[in-house]
PDB file of C-alpha atoms in Angstrom:
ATOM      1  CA  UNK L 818     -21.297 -33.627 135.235  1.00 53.00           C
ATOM      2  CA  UNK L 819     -20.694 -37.404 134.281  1.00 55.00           C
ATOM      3  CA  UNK L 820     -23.815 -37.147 132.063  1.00 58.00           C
ATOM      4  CA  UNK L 821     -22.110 -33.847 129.867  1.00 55.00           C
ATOM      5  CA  UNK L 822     -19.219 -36.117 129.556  1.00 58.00           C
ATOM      6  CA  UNK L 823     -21.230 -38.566 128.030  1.00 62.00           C
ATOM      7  CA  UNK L 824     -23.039 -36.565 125.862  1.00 62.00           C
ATOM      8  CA  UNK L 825     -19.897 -34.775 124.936  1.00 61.00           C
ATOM      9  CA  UNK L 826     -18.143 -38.247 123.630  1.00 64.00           C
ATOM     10  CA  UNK L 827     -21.307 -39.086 121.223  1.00 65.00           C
ATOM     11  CA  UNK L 828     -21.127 -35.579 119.910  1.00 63.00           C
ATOM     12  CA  UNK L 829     -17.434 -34.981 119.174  1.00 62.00           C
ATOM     13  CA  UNK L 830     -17.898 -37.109 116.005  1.00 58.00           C
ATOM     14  CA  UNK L 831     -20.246 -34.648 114.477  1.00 59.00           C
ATOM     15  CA  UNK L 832     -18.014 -31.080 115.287  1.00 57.00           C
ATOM     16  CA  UNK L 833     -15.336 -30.096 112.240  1.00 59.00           C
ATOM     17  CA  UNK L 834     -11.977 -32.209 112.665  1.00 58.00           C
ATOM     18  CA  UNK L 835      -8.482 -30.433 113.630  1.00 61.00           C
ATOM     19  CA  UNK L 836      -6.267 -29.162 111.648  1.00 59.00           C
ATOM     20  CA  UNK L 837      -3.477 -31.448 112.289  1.00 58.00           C
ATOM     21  CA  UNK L 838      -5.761 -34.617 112.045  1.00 60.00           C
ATOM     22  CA  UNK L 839      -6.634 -33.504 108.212  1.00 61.00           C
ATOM     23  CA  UNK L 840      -3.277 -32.032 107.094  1.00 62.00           C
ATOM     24  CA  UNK L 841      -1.852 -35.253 105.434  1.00 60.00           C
ATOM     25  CA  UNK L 842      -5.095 -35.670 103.542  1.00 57.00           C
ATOM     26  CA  UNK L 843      -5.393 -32.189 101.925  1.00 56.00           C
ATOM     27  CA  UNK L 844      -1.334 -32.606 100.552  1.00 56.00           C
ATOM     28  CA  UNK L 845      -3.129 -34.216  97.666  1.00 52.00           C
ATOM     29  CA  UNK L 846      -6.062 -32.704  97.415  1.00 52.00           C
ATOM     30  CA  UNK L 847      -7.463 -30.747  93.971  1.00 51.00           C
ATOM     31  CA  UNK L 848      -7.440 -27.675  95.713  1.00 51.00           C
ATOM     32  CA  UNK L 849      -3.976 -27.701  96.704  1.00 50.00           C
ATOM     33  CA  UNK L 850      -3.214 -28.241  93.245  1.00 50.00           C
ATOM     34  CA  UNK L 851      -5.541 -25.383  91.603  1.00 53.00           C
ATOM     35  CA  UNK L 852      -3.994 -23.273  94.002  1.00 53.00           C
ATOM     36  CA  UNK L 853      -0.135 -23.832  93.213  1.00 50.00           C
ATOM     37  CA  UNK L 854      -0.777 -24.155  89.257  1.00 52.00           C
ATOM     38  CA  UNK L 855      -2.395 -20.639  89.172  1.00 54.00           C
ATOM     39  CA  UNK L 856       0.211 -17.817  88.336  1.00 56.00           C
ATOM     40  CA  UNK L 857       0.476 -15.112  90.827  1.00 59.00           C
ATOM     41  CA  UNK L 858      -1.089 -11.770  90.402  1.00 58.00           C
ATOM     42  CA  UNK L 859       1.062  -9.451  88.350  1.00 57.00           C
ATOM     43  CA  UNK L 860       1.211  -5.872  88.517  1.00 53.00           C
ATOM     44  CA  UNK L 861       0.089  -4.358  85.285  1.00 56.00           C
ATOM     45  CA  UNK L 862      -3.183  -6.493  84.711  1.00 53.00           C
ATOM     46  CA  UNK L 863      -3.532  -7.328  81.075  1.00 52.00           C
ATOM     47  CA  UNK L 864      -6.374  -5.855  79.616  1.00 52.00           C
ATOM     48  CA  UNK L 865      -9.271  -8.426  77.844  1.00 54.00           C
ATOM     49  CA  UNK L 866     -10.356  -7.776  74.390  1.00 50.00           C
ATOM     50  CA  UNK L 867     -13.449  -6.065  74.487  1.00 54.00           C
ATOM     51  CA  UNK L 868     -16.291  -7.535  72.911  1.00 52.00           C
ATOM     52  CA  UNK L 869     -18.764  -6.540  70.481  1.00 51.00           C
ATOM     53  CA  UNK L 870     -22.111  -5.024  71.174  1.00 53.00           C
ATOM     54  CA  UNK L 871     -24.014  -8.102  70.069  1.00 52.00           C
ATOM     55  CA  UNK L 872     -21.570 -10.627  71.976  1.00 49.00           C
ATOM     56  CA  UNK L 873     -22.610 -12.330  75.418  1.00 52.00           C
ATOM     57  CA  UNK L 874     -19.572 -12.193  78.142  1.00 51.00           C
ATOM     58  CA  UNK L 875     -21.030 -16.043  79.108  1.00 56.00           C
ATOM     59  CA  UNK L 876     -18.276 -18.533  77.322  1.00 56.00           C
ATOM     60  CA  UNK L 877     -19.906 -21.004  74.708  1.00 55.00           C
ATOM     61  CA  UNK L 878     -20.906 -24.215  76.223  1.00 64.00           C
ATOM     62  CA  UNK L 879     -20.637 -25.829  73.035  1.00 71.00           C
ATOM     63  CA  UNK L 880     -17.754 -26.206  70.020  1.00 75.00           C
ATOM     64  CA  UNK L 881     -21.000 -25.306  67.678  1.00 76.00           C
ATOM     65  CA  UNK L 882     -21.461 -22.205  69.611  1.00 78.00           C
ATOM     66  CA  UNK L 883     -18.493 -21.198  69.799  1.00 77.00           C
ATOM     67  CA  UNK L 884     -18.009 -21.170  66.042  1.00 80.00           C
ATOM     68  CA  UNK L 885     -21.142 -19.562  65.650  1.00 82.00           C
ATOM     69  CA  UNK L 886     -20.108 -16.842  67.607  1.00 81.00           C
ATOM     70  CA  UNK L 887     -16.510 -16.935  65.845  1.00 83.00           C
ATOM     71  CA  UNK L 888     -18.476 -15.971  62.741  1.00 83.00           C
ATOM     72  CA  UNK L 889     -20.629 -13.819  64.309  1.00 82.00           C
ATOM     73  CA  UNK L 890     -17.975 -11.588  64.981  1.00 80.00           C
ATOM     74  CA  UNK L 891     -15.770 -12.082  61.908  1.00 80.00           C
ATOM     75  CA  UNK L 892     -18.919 -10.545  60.085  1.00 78.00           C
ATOM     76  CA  UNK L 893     -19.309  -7.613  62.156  1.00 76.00           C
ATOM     77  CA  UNK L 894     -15.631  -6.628  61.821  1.00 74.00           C
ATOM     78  CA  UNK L 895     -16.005  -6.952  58.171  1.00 71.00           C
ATOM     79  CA  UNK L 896     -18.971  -4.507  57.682  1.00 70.00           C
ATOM     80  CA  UNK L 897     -17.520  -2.259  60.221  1.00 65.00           C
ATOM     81  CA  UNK L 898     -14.686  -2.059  58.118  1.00 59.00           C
ATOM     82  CA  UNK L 899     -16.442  -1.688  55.226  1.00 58.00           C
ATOM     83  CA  UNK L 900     -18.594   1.153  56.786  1.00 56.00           C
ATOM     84  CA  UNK L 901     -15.357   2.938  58.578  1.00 51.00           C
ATOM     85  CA  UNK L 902     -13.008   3.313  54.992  1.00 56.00           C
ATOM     86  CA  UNK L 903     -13.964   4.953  52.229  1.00 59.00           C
ATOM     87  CA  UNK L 904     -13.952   2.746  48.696  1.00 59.00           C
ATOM     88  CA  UNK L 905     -10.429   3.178  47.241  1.00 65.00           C
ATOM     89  CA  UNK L 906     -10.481   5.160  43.640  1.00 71.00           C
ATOM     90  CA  UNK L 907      -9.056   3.044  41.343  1.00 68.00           C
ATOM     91  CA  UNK L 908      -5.779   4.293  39.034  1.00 68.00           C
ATOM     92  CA  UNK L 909      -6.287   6.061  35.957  1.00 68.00           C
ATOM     93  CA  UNK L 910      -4.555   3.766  32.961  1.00 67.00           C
ATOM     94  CA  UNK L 911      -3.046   6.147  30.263  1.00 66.00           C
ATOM     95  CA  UNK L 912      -6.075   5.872  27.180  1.00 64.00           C
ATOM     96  CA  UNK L 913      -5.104   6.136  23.478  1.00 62.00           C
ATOM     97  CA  UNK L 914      -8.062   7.710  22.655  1.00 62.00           C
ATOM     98  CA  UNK L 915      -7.453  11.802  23.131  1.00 58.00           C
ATOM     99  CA  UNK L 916     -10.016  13.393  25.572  1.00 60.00           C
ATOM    100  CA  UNK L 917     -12.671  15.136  25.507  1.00 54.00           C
ATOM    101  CA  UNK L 918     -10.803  18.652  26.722  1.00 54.00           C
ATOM    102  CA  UNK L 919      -7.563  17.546  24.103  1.00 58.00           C
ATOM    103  CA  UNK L 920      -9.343  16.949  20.798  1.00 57.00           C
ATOM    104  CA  UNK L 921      -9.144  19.326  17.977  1.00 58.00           C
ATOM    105  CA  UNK L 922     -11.947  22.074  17.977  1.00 60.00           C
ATOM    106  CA  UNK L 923     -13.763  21.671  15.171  1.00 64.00           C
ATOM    107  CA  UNK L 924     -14.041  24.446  12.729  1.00 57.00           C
ATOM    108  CA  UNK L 925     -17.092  26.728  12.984  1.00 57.00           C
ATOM    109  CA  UNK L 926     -19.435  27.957  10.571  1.00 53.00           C
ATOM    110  CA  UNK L 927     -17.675  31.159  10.068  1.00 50.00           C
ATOM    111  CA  UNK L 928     -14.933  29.403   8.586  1.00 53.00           C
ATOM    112  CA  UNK L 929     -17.000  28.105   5.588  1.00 52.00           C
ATOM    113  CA  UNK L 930     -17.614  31.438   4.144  1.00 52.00           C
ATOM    114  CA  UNK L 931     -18.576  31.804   0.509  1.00 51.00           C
ATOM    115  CA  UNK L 932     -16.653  34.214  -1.626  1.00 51.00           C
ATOM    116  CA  UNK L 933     -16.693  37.785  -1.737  1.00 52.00           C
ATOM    117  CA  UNK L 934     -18.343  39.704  -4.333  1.00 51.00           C
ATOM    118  CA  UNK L 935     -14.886  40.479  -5.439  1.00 47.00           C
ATOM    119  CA  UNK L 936     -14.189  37.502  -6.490  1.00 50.00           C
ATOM    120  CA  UNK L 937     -17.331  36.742  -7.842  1.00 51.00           C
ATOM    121  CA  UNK L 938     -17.271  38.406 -11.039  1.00 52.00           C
ATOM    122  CA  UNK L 939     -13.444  37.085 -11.603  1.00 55.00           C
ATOM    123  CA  UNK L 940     -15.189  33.929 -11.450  1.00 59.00           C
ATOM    124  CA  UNK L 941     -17.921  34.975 -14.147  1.00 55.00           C
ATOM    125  CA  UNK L 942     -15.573  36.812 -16.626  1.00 57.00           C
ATOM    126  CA  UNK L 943     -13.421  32.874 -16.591  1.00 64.00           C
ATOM    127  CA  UNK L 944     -16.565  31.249 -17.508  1.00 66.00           C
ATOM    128  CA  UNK L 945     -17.849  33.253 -20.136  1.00 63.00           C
ATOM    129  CA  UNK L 946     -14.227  33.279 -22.088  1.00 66.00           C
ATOM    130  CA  UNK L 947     -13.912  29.395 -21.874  1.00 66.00           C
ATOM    131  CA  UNK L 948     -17.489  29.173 -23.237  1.00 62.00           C
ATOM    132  CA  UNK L 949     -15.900  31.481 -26.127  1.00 61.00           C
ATOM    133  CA  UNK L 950     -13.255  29.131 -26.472  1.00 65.00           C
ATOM    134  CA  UNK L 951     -15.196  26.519 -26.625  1.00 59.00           C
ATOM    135  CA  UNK L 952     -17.766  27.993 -29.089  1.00 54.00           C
ATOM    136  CA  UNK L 953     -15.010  29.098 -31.234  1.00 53.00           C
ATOM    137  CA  UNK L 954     -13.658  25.403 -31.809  1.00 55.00           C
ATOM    138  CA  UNK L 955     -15.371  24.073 -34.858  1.00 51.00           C
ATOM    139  CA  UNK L 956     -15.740  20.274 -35.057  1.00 51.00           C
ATOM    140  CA  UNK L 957     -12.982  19.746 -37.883  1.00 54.00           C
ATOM    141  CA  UNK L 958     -14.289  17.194 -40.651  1.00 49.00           C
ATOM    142  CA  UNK L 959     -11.859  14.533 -41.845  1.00 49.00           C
ATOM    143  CA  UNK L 960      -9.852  15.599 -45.163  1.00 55.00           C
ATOM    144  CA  UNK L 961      -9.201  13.275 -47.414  1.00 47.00           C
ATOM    145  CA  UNK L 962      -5.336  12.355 -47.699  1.00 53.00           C
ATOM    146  CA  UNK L 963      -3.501  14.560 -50.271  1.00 58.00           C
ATOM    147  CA  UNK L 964      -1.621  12.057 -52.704  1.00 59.00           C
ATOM    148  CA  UNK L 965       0.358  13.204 -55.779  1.00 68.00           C
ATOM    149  CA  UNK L 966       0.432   9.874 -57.732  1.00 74.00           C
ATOM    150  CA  UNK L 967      -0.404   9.601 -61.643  1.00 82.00           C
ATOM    151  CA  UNK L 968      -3.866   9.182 -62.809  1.00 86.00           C
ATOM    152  CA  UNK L 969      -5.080   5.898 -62.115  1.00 88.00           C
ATOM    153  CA  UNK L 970      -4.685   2.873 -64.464  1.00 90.00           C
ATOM    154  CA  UNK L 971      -8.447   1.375 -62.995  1.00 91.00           C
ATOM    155  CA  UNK L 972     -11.613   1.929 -61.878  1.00 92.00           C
ATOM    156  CA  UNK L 973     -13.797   1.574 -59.007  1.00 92.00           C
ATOM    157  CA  UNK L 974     -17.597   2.138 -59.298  1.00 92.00           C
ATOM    158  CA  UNK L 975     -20.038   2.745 -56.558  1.00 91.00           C
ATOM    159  CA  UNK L 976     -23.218   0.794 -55.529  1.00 89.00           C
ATOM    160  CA  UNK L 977     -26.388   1.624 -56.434  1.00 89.00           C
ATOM    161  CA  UNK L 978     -26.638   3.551 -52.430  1.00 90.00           C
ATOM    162  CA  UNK L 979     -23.835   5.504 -53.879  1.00 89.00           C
ATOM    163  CA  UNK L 980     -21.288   3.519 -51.394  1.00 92.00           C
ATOM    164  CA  UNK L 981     -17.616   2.478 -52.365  1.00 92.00           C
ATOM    165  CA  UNK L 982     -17.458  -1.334 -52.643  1.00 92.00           C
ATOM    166  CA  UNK L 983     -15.255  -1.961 -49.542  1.00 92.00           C
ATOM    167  CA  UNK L 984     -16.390  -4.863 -48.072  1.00 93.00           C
ATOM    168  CA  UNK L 985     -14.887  -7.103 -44.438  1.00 92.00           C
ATOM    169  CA  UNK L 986     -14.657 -10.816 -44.842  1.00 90.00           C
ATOM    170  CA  UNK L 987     -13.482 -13.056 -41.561  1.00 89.00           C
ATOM    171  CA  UNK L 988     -11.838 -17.192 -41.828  1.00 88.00           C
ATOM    172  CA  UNK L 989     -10.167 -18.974 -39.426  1.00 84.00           C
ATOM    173  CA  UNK L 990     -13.151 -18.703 -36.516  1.00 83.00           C
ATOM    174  CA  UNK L 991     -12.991 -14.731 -36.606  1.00 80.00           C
ATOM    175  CA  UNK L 992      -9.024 -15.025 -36.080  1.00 86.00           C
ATOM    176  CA  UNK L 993      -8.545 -13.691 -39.777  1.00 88.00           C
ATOM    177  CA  UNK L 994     -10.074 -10.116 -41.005  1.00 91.00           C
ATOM    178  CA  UNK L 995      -9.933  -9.664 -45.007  1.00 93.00           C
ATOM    179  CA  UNK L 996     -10.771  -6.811 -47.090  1.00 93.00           C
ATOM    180  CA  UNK L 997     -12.121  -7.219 -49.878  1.00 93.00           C
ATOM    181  CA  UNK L 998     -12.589  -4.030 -52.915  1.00 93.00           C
ATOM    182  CA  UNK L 999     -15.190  -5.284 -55.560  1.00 92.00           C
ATOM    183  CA  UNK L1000     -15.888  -3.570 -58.619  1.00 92.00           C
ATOM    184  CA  UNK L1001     -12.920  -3.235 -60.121  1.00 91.00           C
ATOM    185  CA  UNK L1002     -12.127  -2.068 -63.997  1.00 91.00           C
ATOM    186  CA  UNK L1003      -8.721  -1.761 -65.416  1.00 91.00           C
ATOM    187  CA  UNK L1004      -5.312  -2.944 -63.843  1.00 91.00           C
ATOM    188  CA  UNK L1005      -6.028  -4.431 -60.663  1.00 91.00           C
ATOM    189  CA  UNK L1006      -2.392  -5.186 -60.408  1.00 92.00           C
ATOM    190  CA  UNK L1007      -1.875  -1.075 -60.234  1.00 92.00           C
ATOM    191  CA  UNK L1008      -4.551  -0.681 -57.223  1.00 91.00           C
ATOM    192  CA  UNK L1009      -2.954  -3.487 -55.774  1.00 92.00           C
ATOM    193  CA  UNK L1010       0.568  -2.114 -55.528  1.00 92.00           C
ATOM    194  CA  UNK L1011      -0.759   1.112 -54.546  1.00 92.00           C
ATOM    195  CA  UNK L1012      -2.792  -0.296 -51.825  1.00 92.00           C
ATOM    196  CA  UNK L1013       0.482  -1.982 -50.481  1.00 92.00           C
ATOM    197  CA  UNK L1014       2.457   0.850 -50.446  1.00 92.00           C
ATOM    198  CA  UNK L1015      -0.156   3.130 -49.031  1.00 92.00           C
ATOM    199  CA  UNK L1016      -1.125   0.346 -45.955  1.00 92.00           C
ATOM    200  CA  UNK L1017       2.672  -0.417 -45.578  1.00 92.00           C
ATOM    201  CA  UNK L1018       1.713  -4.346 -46.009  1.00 92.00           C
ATOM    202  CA  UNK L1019       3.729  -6.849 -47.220  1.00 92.00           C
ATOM    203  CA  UNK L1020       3.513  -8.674 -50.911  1.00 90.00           C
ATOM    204  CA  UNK L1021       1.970 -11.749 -49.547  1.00 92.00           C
ATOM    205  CA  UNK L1022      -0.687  -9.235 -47.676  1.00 92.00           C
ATOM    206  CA  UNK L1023      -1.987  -7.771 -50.910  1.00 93.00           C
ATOM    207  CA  UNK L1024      -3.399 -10.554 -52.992  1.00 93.00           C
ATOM    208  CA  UNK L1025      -5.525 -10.537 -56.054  1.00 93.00           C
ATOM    209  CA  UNK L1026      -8.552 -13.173 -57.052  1.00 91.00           C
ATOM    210  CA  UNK L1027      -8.606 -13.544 -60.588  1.00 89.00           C
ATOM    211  CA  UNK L1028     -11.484 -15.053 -60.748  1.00 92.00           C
ATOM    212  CA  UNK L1029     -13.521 -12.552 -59.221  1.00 91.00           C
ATOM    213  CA  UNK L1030     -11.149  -9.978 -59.496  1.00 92.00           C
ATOM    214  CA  UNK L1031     -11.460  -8.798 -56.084  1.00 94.00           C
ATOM    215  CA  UNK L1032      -8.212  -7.430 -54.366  1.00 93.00           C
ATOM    216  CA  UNK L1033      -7.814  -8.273 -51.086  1.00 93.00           C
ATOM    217  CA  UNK L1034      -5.810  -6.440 -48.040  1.00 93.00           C
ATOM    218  CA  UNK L1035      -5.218  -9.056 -44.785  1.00 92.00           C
ATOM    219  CA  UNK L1036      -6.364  -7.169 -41.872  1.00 92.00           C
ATOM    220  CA  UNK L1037      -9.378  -4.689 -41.059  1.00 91.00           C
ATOM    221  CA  UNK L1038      -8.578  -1.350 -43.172  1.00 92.00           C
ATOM    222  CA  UNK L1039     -12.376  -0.212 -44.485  1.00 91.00           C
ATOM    223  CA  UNK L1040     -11.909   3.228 -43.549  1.00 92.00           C
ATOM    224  CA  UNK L1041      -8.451   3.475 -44.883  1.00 93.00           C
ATOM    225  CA  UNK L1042      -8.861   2.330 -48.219  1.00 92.00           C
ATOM    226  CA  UNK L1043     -12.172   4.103 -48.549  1.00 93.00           C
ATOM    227  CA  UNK L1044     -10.299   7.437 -47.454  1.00 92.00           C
ATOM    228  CA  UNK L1045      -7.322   6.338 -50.329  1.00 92.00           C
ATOM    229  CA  UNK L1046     -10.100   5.522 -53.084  1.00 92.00           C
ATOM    230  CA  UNK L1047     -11.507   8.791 -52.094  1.00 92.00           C
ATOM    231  CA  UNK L1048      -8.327  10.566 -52.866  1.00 90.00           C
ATOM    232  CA  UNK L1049      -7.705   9.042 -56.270  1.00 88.00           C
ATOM    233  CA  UNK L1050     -11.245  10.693 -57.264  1.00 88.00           C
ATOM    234  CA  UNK L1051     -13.645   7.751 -56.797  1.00 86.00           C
TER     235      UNK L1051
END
């Protein structure tokens, strides 16, 4: 029995210590602490956001991994939404251009319909009485103007071509038109004064060369004077 005893004393060491040996140690132990910092247990347990398909449940061990995975799932809810809703139809603006169902029909062949027979011959009988018109309308030949003067004092003899001697001289650069009657017998101061009343010209306008004894008429008046020598019987 003295020899258990002894035994017993060099094993005590090695069995688990008491309770109330080890109670001031564990006051300020980590476990103590874990244990009074974590909340108590409520009743309705709040429910964890459930993961995606693809996601592990293990937490990232990394900061790189966990922002991997934070992208991992930002893309998946994106095409998921993208797959779920339907493309939205964009709004129809108001167009100035009218539509296809609001323009104007155009008008059909029918519309374009030549005329009747009816009308047709209405048509012809117009024709043929303007061409009657027409055919009666002689080209009138210019008369020679009627003048009741005295016989005349001079006279005016024709070329050799059978041509009155009315002739268009220009001075001053072109600016100036003379005409000139040649051939002259007899008064020239009569033809001249005739001349002026007939063109309506002035006393200065109406000259006469007596050297040549040409009378001249300022301006351009061939056709007039031949149509007035005409008259007088030349």
């Amino acid at each position: 029995m003295p020899r258990l005893q002894s035994f017993a004393s060099l094993l005590r060491p090695l069995a688990a210590p008491r309770a109330v040996a080890s109670r001031p140690y564990l006051r300020f132990s980590t476990a103590s602490i874990w244990q009074a910092e974590q909340p108590p247990p409520s009743a309705n347990p709040v429910a964890q956001p459930s993961l995606p398909p693809n996601a592990s449940s293990r937490h990232p061990s990394s900061p790189q991994e966990a922002q991997r995975a934070a992208d991992l799932a930002a893309a998946e809810s994106l095409t998921e939404a993208d797959s779920a809703q339907p493309p939205e139809r964009k709004p129809a603006l108001p167009s100035k251009h009218p539509r296809a169902d609001n323009k104007p029909a155009r008008p059909s062949k029918t519309d374009h319909v030549a005329p009747t027979s009816a009308s047709a011959p209405a048509n012809v009988a117009n024709t043929t009485s303007a061409l009657k018109q027409k055919s009666s309308k002689k080209p009138k030949t210019p008369q020679a103007p009627k003048i009741s003067l005295p016989p005349p004092k001079y006279y005016v003899s024709r070329s050799s071509n059978k041509n009155l001697p009315i002739y268009t001289d220009y001075k001053r650069g072109g600016n100036l038109h003379l005409t000139t009657v040649r051939k002259i017998t007899g008064d020239l101061s009569a033809l001249r004064d005739e001349l002026r009343v007939f063109l309506n010209k002035k006393n200065e306008d109406v000259t006469i060369n007596s050297l040549t004894r040409h009378v001249i008429v300022k301006g351009h008046h061939t056709g007039e004077i031949a149509d007035f020598l005409k008259a007088r019987g030349f």
